[in-house]
mmCIF file of N, CA and C in Angstrom:
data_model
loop_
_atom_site.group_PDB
_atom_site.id
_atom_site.type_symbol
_atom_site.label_atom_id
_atom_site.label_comp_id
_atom_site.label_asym_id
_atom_site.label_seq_id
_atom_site.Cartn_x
_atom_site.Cartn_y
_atom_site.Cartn_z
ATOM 1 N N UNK A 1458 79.173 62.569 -40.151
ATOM 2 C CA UNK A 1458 80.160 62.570 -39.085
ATOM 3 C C UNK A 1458 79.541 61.900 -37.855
ATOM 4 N N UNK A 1459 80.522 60.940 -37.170
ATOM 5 C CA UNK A 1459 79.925 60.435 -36.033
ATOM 6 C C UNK A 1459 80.852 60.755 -34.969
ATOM 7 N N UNK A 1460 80.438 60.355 -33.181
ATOM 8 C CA UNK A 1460 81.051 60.763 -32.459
ATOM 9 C C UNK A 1460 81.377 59.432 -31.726
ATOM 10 N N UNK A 1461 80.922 58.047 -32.441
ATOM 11 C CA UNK A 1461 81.004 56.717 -31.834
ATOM 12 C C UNK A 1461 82.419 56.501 -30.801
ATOM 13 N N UNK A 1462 83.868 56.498 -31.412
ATOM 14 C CA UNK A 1462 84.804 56.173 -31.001
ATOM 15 C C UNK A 1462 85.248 56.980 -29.946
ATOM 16 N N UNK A 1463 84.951 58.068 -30.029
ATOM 17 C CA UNK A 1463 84.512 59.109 -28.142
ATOM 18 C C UNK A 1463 83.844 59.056 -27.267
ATOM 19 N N UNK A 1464 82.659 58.273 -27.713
ATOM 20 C CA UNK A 1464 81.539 57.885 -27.043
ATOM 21 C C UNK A 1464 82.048 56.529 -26.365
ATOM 22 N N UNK A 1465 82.545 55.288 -27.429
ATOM 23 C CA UNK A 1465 82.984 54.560 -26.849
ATOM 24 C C UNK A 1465 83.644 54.549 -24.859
ATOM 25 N N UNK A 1466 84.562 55.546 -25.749
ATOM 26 C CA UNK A 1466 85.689 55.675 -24.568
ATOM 27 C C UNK A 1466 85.284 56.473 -23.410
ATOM 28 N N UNK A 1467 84.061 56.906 -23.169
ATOM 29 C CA UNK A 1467 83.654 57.484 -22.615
ATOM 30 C C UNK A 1467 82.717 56.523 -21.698
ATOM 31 N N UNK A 1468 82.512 55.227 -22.710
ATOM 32 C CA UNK A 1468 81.715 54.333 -21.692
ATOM 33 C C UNK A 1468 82.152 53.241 -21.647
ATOM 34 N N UNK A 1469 83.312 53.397 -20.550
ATOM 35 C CA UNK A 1469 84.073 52.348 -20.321
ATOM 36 C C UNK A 1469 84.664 51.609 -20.643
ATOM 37 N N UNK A 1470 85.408 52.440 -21.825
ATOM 38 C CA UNK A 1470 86.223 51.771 -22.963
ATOM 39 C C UNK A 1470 85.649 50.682 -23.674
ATOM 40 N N UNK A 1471 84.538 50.748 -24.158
ATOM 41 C CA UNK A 1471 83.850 49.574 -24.642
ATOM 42 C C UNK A 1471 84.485 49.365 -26.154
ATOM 43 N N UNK A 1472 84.753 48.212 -26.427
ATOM 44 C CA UNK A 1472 85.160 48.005 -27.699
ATOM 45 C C UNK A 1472 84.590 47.934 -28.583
ATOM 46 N N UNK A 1473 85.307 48.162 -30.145
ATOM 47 C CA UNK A 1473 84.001 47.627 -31.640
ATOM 48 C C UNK A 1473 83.507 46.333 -30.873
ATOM 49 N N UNK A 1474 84.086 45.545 -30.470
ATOM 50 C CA UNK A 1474 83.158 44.357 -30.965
ATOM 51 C C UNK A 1474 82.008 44.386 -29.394
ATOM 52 N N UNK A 1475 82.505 44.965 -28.709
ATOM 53 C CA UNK A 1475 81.344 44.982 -27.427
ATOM 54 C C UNK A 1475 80.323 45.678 -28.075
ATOM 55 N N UNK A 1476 79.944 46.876 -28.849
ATOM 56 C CA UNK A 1476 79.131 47.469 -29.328
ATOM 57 C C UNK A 1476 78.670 47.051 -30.212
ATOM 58 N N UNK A 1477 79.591 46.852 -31.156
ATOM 59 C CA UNK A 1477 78.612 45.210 -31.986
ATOM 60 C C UNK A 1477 77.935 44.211 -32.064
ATOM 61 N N UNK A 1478 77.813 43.587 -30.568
ATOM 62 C CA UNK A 1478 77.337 42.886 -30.348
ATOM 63 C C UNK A 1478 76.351 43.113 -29.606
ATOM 64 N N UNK A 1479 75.995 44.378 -29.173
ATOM 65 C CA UNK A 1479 74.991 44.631 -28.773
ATOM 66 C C UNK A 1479 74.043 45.573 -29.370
ATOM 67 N N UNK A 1480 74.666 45.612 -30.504
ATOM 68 C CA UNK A 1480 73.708 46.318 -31.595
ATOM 69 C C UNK A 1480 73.104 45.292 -32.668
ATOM 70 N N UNK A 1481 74.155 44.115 -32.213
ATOM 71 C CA UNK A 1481 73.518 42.900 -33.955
ATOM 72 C C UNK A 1481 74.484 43.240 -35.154
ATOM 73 N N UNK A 1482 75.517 43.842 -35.105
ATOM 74 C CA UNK A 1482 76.458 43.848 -36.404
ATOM 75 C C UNK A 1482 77.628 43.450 -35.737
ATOM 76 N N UNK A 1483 78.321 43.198 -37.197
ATOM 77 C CA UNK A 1483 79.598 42.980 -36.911
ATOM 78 C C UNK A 1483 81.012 44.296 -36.601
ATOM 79 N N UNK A 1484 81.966 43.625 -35.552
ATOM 80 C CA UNK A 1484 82.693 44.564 -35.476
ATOM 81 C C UNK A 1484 83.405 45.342 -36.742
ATOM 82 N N UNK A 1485 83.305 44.444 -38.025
ATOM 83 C CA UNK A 1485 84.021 45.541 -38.960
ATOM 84 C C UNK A 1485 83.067 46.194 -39.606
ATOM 85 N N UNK A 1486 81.512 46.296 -39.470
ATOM 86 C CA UNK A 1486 80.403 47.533 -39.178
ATOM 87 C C UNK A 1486 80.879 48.641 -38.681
ATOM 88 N N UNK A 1487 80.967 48.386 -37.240
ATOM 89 C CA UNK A 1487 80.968 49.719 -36.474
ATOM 90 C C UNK A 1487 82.468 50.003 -36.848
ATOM 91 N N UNK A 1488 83.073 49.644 -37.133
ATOM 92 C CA UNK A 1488 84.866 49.827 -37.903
ATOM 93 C C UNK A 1488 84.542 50.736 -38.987
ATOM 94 N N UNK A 1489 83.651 50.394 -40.134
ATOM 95 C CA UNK A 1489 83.556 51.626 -41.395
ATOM 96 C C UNK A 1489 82.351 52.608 -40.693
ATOM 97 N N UNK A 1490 81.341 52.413 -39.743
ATOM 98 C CA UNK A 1490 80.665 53.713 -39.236
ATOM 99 C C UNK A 1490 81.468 54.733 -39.266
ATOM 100 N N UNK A 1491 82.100 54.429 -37.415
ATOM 101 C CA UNK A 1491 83.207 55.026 -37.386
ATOM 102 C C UNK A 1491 84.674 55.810 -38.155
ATOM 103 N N UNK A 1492 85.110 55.059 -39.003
ATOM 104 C CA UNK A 1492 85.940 55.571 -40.261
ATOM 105 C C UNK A 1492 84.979 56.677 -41.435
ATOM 106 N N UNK A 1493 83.795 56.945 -41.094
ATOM 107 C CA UNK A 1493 83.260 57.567 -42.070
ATOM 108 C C UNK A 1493 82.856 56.378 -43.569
ATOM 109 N N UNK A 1494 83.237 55.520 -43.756
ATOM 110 C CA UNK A 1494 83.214 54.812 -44.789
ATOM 111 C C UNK A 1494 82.164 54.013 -45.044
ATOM 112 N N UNK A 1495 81.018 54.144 -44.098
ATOM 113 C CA UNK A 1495 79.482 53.656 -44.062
ATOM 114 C C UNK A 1495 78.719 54.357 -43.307
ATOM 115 N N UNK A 1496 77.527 54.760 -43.853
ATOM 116 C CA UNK A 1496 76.615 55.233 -43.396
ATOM 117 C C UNK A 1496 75.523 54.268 -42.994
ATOM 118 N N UNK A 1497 75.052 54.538 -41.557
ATOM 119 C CA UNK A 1497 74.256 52.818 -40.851
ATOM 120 C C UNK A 1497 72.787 53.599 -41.201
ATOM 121 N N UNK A 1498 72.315 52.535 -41.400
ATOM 122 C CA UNK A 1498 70.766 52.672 -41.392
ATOM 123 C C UNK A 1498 70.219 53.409 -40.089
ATOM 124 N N UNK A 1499 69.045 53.715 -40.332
ATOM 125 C CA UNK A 1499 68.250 54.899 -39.314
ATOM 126 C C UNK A 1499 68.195 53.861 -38.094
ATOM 127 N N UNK A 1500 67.754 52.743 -38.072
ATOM 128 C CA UNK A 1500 67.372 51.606 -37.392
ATOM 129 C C UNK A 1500 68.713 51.368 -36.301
ATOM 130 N N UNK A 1501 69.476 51.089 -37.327
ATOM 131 C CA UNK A 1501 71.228 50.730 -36.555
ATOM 132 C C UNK A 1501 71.514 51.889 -35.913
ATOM 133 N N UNK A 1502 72.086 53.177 -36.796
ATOM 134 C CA UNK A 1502 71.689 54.502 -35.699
ATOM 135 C C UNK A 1502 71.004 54.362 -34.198
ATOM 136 N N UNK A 1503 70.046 54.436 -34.660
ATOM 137 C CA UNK A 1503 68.995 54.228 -33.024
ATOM 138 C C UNK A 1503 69.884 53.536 -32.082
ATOM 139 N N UNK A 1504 69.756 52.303 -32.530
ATOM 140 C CA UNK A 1504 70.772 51.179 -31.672
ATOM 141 C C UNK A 1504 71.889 51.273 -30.868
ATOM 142 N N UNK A 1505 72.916 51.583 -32.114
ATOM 143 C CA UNK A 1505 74.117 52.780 -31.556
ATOM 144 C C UNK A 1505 73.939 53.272 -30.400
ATOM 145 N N UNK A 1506 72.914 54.883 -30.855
ATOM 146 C CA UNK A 1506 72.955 55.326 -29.526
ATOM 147 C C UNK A 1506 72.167 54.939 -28.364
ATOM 148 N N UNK A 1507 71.351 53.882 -28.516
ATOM 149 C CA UNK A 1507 70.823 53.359 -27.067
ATOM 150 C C UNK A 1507 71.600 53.069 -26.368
ATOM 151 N N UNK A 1508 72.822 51.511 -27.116
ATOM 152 C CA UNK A 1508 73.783 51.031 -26.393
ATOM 153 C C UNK A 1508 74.479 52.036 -25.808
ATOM 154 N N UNK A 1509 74.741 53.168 -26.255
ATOM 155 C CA UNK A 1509 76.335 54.202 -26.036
ATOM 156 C C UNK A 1509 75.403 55.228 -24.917
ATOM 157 N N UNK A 1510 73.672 55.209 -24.593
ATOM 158 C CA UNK A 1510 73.296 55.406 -23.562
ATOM 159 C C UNK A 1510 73.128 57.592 -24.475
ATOM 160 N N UNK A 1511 72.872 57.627 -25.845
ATOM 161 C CA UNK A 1511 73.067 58.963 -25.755
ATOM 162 C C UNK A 1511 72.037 59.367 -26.971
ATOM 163 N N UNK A 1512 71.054 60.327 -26.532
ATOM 164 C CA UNK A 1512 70.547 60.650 -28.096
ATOM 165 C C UNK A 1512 70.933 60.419 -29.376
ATOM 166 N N UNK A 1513 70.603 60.166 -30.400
ATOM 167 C CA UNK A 1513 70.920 60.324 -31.523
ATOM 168 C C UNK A 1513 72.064 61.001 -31.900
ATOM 169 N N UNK A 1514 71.149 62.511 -31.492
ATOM 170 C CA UNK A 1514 72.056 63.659 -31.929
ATOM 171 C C UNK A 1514 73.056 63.853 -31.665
ATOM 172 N N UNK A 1515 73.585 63.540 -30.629
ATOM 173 C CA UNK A 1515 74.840 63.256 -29.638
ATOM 174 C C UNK A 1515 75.938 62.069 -30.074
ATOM 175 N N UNK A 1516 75.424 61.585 -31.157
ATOM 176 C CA UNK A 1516 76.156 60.117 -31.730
ATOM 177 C C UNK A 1516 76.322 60.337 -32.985
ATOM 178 N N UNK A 1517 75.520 61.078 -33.967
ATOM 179 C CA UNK A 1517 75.675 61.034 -35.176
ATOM 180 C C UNK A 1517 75.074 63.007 -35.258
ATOM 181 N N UNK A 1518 76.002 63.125 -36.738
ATOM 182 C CA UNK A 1518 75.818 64.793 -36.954
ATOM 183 C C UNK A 1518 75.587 64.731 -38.577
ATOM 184 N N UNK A 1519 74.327 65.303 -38.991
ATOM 185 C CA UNK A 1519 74.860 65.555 -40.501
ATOM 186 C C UNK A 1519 75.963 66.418 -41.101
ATOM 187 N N UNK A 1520 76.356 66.455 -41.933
ATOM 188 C CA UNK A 1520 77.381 67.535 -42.670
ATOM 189 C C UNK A 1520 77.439 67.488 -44.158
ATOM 190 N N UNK A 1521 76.439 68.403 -44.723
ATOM 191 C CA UNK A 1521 76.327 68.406 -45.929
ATOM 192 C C UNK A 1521 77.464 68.503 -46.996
ATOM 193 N N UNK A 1522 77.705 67.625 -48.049
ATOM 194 C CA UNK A 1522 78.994 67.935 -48.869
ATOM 195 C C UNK A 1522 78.411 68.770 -49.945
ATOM 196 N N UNK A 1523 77.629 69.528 -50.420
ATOM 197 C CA UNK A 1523 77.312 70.404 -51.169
ATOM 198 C C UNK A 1523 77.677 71.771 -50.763
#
């Protein structure tokens, strides 16, 4: 579970592709992050939340399906 598309809007309405581009992916990346439908590398993670200005933890949550 992520908190990207709240986070977004929280910093100044920044768009997929503004965050994309300042992470190095493409906007339909942060499109399946967001949707749950990709899980980003530890690396991209990081990135994420530098740009979005927020810990990790604060951007991304595990949730075990077992």
């Amino acid at each position: 579970m992520n908190h990207i598309r709240r986070l977004r809007f929280e910093t100044g309405e920044m768009t997929q592709q503004a965050l994309a581009t300042a992470a190095g992916v493409t906007r339909q990346t942060i499109n399946s992050i967001e949707g749950g439908k990709y899980s980003p590398s530890l690396e991209l993670a990081f990135k994420i939340a530098l740009v979005l200005g927020k810990p990790i933890e604060q951007v991304f949550e595990y949730v075990s399906t077992s």
